[in-house]
PDB file of C-alpha atoms in Angstrom:
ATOM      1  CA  UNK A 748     177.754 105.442 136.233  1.00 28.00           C
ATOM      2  CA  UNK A 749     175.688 107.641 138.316  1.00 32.00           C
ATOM      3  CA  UNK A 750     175.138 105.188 141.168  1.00 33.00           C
ATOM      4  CA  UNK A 751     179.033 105.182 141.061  1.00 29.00           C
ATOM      5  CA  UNK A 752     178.851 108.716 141.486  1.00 32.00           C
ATOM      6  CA  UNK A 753     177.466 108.281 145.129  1.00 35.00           C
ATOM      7  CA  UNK A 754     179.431 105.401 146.325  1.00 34.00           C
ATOM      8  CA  UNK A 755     176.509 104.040 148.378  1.00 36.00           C
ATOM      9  CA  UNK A 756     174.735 100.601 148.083  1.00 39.00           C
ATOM     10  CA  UNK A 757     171.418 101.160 145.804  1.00 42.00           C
ATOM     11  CA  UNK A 758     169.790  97.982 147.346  1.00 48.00           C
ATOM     12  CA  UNK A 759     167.338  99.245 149.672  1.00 52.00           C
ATOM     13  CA  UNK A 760     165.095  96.862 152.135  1.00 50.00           C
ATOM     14  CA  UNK A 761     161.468  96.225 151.148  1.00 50.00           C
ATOM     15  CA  UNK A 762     160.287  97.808 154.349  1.00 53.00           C
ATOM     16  CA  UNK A 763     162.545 101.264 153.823  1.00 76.00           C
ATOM     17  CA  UNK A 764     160.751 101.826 150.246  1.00 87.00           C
ATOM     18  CA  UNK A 765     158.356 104.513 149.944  1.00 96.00           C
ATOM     19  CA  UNK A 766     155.220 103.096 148.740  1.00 97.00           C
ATOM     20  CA  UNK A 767     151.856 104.638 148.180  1.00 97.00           C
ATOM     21  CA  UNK A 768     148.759 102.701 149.203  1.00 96.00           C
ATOM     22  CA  UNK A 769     145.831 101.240 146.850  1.00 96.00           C
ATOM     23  CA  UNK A 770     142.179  99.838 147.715  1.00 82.00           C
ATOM     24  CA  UNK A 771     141.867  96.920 149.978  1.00 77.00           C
ATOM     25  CA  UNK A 772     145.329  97.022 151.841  1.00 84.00           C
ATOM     26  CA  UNK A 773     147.808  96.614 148.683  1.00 93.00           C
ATOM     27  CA  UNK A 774     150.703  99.520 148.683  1.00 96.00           C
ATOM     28  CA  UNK A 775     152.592  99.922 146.119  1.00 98.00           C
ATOM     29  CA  UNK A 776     156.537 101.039 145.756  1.00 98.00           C
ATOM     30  CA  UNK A 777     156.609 104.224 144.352  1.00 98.00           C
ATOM     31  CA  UNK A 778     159.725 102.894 142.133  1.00 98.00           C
ATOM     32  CA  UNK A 779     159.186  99.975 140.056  1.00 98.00           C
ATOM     33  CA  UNK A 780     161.095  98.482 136.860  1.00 98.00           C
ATOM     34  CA  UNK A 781     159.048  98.568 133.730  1.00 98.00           C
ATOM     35  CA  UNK A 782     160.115  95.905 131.798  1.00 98.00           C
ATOM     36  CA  UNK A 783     158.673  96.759 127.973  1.00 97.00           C
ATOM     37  CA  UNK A 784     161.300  95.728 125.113  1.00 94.00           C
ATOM     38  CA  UNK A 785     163.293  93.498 127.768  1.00 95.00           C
ATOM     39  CA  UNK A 786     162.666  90.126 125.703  1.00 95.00           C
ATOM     40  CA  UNK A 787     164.312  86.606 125.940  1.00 96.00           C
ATOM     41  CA  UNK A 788     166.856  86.179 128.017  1.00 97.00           C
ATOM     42  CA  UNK A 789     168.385  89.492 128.125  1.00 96.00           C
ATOM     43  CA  UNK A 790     164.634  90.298 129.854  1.00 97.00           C
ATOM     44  CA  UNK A 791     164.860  87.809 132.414  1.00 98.00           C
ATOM     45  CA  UNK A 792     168.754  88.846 133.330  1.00 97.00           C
ATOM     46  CA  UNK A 793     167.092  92.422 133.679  1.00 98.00           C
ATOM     47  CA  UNK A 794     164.426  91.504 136.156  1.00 98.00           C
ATOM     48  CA  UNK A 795     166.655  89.697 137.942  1.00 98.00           C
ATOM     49  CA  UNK A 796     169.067  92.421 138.048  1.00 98.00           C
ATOM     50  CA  UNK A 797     166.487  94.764 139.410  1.00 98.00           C
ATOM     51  CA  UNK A 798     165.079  92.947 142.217  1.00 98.00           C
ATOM     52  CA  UNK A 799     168.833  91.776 143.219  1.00 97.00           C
ATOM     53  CA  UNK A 800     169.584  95.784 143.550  1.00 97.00           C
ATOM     54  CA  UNK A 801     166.041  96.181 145.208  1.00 97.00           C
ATOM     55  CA  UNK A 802     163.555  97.054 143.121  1.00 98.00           C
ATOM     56  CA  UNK A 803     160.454  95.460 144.634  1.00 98.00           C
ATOM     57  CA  UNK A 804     157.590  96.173 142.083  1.00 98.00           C
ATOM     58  CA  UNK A 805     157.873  94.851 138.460  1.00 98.00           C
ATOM     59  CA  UNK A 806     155.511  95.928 135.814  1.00 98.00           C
ATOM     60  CA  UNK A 807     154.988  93.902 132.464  1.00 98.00           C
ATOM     61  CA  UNK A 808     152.154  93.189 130.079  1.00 98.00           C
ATOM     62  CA  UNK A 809     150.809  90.839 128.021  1.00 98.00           C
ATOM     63  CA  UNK A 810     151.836  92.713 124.562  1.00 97.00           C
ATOM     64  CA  UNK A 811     155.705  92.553 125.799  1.00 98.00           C
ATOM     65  CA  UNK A 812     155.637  89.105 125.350  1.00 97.00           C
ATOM     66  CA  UNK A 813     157.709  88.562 128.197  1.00 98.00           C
ATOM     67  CA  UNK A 814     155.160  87.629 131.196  1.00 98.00           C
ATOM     68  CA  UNK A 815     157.352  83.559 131.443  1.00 98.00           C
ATOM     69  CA  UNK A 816     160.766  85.741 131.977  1.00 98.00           C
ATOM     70  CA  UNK A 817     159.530  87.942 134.522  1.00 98.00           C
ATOM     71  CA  UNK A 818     157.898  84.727 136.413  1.00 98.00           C
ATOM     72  CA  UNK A 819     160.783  82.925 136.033  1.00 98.00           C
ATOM     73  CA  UNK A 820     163.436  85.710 137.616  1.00 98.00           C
ATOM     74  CA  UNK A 821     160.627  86.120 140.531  1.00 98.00           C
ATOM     75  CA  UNK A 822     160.975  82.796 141.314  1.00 97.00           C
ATOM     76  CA  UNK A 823     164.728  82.391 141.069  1.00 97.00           C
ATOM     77  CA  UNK A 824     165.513  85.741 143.093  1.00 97.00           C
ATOM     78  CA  UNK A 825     164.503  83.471 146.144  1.00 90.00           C
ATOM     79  CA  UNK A 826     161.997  86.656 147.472  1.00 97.00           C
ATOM     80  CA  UNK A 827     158.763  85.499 148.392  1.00 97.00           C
ATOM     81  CA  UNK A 828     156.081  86.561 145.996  1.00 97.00           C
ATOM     82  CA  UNK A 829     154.045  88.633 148.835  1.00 96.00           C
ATOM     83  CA  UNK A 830     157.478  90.783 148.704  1.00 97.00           C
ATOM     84  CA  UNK A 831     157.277  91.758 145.093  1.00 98.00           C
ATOM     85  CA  UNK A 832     154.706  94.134 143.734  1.00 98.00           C
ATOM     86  CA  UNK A 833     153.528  92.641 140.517  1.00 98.00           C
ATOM     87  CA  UNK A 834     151.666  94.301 137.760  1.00 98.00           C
ATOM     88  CA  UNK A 835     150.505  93.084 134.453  1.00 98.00           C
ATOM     89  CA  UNK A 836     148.010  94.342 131.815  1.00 98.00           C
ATOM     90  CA  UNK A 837     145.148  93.766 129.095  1.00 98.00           C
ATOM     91  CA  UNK A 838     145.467  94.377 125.392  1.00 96.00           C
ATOM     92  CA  UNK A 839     142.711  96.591 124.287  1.00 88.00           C
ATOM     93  CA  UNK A 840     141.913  93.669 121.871  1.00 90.00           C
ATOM     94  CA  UNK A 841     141.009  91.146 124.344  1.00 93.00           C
ATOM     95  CA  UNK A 842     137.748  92.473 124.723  1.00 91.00           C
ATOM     96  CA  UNK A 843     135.596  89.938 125.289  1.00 95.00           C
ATOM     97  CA  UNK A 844     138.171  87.318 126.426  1.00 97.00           C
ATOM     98  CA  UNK A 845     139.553  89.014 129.566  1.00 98.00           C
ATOM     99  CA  UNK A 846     139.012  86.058 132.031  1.00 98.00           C
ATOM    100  CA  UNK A 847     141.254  83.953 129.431  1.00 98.00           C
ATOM    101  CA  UNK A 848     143.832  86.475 128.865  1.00 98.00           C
ATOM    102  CA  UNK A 849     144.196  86.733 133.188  1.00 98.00           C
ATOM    103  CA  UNK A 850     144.663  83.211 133.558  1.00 98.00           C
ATOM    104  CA  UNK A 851     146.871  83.167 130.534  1.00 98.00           C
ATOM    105  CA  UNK A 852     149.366  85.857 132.044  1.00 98.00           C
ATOM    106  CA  UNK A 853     148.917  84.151 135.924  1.00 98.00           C
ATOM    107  CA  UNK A 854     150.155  80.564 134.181  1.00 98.00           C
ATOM    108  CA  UNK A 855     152.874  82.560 132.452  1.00 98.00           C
ATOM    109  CA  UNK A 856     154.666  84.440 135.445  1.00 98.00           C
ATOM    110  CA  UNK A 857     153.611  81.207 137.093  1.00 98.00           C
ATOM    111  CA  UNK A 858     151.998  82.734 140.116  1.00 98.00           C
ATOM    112  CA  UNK A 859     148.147  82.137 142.387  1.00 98.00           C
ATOM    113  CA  UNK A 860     147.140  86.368 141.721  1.00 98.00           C
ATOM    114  CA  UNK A 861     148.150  89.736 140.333  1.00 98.00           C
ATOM    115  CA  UNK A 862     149.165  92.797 142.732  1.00 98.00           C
ATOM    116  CA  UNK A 863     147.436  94.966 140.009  1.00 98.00           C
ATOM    117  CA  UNK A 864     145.622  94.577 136.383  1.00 98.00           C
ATOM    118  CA  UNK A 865     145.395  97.468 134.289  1.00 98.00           C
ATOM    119  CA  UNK A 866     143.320  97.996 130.790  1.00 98.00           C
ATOM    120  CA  UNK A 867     146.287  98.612 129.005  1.00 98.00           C
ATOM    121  CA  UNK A 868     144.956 101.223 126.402  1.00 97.00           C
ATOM    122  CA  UNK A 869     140.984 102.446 126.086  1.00 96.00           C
ATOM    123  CA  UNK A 870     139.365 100.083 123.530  1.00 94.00           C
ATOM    124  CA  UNK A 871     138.686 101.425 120.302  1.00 88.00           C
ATOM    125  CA  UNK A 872     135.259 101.180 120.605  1.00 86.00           C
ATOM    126  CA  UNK A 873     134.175 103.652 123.223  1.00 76.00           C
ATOM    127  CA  UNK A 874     131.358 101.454 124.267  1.00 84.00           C
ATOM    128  CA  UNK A 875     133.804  98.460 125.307  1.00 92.00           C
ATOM    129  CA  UNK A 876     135.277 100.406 128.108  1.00 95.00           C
ATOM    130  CA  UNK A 877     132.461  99.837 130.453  1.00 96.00           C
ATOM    131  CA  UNK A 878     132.137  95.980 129.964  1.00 96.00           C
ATOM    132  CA  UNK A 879     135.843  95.682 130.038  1.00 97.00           C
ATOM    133  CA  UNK A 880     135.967  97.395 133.151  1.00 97.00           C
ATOM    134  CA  UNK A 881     133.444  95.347 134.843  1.00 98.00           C
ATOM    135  CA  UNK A 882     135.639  92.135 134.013  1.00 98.00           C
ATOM    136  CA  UNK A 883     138.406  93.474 135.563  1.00 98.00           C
ATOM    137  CA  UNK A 884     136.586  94.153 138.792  1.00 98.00           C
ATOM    138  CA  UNK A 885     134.907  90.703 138.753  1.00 98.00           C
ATOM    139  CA  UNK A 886     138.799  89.218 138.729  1.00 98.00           C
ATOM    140  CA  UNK A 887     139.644  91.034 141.317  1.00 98.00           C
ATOM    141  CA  UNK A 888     136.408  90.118 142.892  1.00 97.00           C
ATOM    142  CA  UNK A 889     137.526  86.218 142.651  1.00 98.00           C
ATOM    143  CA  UNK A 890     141.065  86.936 144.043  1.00 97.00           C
ATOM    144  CA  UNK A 891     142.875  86.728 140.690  1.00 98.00           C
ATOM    145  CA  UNK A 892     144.425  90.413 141.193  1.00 98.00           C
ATOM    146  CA  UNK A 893     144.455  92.336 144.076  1.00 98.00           C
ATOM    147  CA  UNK A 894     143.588  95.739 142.269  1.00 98.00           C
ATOM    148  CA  UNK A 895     142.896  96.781 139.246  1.00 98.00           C
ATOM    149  CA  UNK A 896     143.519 100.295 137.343  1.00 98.00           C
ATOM    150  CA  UNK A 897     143.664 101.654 133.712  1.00 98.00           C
ATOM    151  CA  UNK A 898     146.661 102.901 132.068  1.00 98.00           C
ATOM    152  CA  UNK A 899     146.806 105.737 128.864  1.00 98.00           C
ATOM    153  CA  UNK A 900     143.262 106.616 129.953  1.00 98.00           C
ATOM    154  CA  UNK A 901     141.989 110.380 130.122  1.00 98.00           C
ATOM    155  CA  UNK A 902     140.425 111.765 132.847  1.00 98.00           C
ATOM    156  CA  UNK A 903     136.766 112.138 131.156  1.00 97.00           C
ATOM    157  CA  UNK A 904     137.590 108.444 130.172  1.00 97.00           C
ATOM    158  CA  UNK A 905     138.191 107.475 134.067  1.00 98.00           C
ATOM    159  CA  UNK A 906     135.234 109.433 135.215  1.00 98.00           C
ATOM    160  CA  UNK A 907     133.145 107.497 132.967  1.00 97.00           C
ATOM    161  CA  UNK A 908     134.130 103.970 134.602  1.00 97.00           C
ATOM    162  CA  UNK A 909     133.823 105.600 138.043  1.00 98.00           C
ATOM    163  CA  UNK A 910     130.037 107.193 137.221  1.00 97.00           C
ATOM    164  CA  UNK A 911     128.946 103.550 135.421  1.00 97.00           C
ATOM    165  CA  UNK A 912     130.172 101.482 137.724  1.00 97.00           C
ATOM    166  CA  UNK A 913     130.801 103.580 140.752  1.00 97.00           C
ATOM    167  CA  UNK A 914     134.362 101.938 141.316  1.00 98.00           C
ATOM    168  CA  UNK A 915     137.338 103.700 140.523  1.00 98.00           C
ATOM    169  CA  UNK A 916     141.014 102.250 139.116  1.00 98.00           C
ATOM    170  CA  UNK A 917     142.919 102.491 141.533  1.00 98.00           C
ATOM    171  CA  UNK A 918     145.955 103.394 138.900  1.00 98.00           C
ATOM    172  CA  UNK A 919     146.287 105.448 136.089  1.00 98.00           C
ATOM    173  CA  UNK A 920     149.355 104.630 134.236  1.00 98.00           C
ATOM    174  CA  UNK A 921     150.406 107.441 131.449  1.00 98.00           C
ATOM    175  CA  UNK A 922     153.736 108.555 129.920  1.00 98.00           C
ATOM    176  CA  UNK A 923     154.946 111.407 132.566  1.00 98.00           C
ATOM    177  CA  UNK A 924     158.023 113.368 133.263  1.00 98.00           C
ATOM    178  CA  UNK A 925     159.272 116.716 134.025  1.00 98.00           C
ATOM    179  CA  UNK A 926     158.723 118.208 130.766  1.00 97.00           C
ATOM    180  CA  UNK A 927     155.087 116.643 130.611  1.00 97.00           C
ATOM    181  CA  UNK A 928     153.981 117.818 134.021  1.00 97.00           C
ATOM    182  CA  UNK A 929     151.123 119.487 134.129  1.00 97.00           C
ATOM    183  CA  UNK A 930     149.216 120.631 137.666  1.00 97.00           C
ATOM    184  CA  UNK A 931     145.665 120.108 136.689  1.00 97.00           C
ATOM    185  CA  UNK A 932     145.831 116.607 135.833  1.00 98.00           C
ATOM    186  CA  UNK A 933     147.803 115.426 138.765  1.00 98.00           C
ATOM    187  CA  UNK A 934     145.264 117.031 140.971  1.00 98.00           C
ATOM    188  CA  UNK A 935     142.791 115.541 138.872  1.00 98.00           C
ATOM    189  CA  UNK A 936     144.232 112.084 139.489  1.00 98.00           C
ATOM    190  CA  UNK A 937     144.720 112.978 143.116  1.00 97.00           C
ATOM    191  CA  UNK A 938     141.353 114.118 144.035  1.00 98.00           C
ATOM    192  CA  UNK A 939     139.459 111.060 142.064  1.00 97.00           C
ATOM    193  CA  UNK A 940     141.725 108.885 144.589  1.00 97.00           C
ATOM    194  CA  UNK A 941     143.841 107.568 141.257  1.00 98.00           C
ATOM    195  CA  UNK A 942     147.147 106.838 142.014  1.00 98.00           C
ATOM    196  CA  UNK A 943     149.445 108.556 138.762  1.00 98.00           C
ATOM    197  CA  UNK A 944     152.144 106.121 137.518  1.00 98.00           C
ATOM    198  CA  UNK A 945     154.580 107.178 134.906  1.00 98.00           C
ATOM    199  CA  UNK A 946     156.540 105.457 132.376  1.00 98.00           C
ATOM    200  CA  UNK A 947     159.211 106.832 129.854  1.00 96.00           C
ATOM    201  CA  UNK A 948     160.432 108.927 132.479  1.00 97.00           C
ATOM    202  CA  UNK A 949     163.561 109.751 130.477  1.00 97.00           C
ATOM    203  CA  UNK A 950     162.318 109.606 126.853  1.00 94.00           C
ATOM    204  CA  UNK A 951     160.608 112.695 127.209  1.00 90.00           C
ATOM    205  CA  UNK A 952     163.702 114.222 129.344  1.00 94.00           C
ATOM    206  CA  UNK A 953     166.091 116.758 128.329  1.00 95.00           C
ATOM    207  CA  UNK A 954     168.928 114.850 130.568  1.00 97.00           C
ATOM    208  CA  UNK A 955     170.983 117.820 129.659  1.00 97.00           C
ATOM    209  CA  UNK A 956     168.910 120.825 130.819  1.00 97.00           C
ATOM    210  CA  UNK A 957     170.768 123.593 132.919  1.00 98.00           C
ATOM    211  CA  UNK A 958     167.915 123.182 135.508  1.00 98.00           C
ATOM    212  CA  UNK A 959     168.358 119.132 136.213  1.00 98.00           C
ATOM    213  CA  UNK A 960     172.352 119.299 136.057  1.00 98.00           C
ATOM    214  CA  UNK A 961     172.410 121.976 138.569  1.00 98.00           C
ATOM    215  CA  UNK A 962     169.949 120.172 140.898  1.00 98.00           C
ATOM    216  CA  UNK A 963     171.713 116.591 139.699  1.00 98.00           C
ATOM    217  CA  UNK A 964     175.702 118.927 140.643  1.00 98.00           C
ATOM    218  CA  UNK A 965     173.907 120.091 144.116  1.00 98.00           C
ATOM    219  CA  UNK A 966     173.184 116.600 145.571  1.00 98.00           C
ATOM    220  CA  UNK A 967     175.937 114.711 143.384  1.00 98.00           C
ATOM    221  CA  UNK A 968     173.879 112.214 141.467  1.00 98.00           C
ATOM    222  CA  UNK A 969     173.089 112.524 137.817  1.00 98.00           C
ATOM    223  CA  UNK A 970     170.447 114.032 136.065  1.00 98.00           C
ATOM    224  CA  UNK A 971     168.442 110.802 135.790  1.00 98.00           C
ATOM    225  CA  UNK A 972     168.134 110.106 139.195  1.00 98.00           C
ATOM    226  CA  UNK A 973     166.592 114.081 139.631  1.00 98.00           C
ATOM    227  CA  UNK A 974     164.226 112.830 137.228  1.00 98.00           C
ATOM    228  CA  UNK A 975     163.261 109.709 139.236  1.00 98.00           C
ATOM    229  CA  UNK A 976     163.512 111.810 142.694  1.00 98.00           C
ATOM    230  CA  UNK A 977     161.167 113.878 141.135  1.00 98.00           C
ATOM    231  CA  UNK A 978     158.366 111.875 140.751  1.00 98.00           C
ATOM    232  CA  UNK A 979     159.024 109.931 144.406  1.00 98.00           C
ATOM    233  CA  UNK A 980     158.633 113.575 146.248  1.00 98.00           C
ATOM    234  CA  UNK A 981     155.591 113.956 144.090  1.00 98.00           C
ATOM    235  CA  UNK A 982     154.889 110.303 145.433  1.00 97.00           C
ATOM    236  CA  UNK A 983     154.293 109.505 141.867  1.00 98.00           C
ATOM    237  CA  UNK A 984     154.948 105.970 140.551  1.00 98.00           C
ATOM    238  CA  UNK A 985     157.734 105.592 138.430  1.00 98.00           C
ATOM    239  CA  UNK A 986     158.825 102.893 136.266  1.00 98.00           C
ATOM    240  CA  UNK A 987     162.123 103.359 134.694  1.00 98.00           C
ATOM    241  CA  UNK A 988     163.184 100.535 132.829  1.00 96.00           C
ATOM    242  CA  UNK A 989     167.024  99.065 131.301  1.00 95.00           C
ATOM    243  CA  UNK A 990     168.488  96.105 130.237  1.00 95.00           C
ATOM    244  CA  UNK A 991     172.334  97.252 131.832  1.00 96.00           C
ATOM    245  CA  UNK A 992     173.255  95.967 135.053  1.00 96.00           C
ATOM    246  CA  UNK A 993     175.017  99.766 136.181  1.00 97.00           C
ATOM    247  CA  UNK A 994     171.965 101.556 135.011  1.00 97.00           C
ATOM    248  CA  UNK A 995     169.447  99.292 136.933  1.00 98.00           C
ATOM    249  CA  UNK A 996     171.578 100.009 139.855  1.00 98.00           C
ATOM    250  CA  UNK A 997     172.174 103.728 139.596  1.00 98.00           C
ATOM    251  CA  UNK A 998     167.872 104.006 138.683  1.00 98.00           C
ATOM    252  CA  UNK A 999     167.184 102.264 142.556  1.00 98.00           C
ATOM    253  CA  UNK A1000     169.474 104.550 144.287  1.00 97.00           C
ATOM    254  CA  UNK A1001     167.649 107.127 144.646  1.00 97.00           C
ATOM    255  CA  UNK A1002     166.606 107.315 148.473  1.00 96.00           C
ATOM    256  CA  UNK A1003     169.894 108.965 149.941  1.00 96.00           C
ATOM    257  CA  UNK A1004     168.581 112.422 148.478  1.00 97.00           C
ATOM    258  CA  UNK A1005     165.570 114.337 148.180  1.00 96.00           C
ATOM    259  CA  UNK A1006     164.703 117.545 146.577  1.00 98.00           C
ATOM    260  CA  UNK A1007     163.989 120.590 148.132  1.00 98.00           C
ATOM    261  CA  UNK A1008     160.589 122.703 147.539  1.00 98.00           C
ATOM    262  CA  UNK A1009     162.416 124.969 145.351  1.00 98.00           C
ATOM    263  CA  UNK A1010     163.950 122.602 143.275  1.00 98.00           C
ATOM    264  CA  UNK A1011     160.734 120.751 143.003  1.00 98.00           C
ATOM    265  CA  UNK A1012     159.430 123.944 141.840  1.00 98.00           C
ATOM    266  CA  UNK A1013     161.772 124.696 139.276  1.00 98.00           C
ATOM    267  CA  UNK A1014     161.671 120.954 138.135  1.00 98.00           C
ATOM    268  CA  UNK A1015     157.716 121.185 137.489  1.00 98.00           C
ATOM    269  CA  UNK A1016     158.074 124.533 135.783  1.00 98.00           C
ATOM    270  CA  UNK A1017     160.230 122.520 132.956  1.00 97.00           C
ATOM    271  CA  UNK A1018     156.061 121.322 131.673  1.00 94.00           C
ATOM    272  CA  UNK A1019     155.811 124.988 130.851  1.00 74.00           C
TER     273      UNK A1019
END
């Protein structure tokens, strides 16, 4: 495996991580372990899998239907819970009953408060997104989460939250990877003061491209971890996720390396 590959020890201490910092005085690690189609007991070996190799910020949601496994490996790891970044989110069809979907996910991953709360998807109904929004805040208001974002929105969709309510998410969680880049919405993110988190970083990944094996050969560590090291120099969020003990490993050890400005160039001209 590619963590093999470098004979080094992937764990890296909470304070070493490079983390990015949201409203209030949360900061979140860039890296984090997205933990969508990790079910049952296979979901629960996988969190605690990741946080033994030192992944310290977990993302889950209520949809995956796995919110008790990922409380239940946070407790057993032994960490404290100020140590892990949590993050959790709202089904667009919960509009309406936000306040009982919060307390339903805080009773399932059996913890006092959220590290960060994101609308999930836009509702359906345009008009909901303002009134959802405003519940959000008004948990975080009470303490329930610490912050609270959007994820799969648009930009026009985030400016509308930030012009009705003059408070912006302090996340935008979207699919994102090499071949998706694109310039003008990362500025866009960057100059609203909305952190950009990515998931599928691989799915959308030609793993075999001349241009990531050749930067993957130069530092000797595979393609994947490019694609992760990527996103860390673009101090991007990035939440790869896996269910196999080497690949959880090889996915955190990615802070022995970092790219140059030429090979992050060539990486971001891969989103044509």
């Amino acid at each position: 495996m590619a963590g093999l590959i470098r004979g080094r020890t992937a764990a890296m201490t909470t304070a070493e991580q490079p983390t990015v910092p949201l409203a209030g005085d949360a900061r979140m690690p860039l890296l984090g372990f997205g933990t969508w189609q990790a079910t049952g007991e296979a979901g629960y070996k996988a969190v605690l899998a990741a946080l033994d190799a030192g992944y310290r910020h977990i993302d889950t949601a209520t949809m995956y239907g796995n919110e008790e496994e990922v409380g239940r490996a946070i407790k057993e790891s032994d960490l404290r819970r100020e140590d892990v970044f949590l993050t959790t989110k709202l089904p667009p069809d919960r509009v309406g009953r936000e306040r009982e979907t919060i307390e339903a996910s805080l009773r399932a991953l059996d913890t006092d408060y959220l590290d960060l709360w994101l609308i999930h998807w836009p509702p359906s109904s345009p008009g909901d997104s303002i009134p959802v929004w405003r519940e959000l805040l008004a948990a975080r208001d009470e303490g329930l989460t610490r912050t609270v974002g959007v994820s799969n929105y648009s930009i026009s969709q985030i400016d509308e939250l930030i012009q009705s309510t003059e408070e912006t998410p302090a996340v935008n969680q979207i699919r994102w990877s090499p071949s998706l880049y694109d310039r003008q919405t990362h500025a866009a993110h960057r100059d609203r003061g909305v952190v950009l988190e990515g998931y599928s970083p691989f799915k959308t990944s030609d793993l075999s491209h001349p241009v990531l094996a050749r930067i993957a050969a130069a530092h000797g560590v595979s393609p994947a971890q490019v694609v992760l090291r990527w996103h860390i120099d673009h101090e991007i969020v990035v939440i790869p996720k896996s269910v196999t003990p080497d690949r959880i490993r090889a996915n955190a050890d990615i802070f022995g390396f970092s790219l140059t400005a030429e090979e992050m160039r060539d990486i971001d001209a891969l989103g044509g």
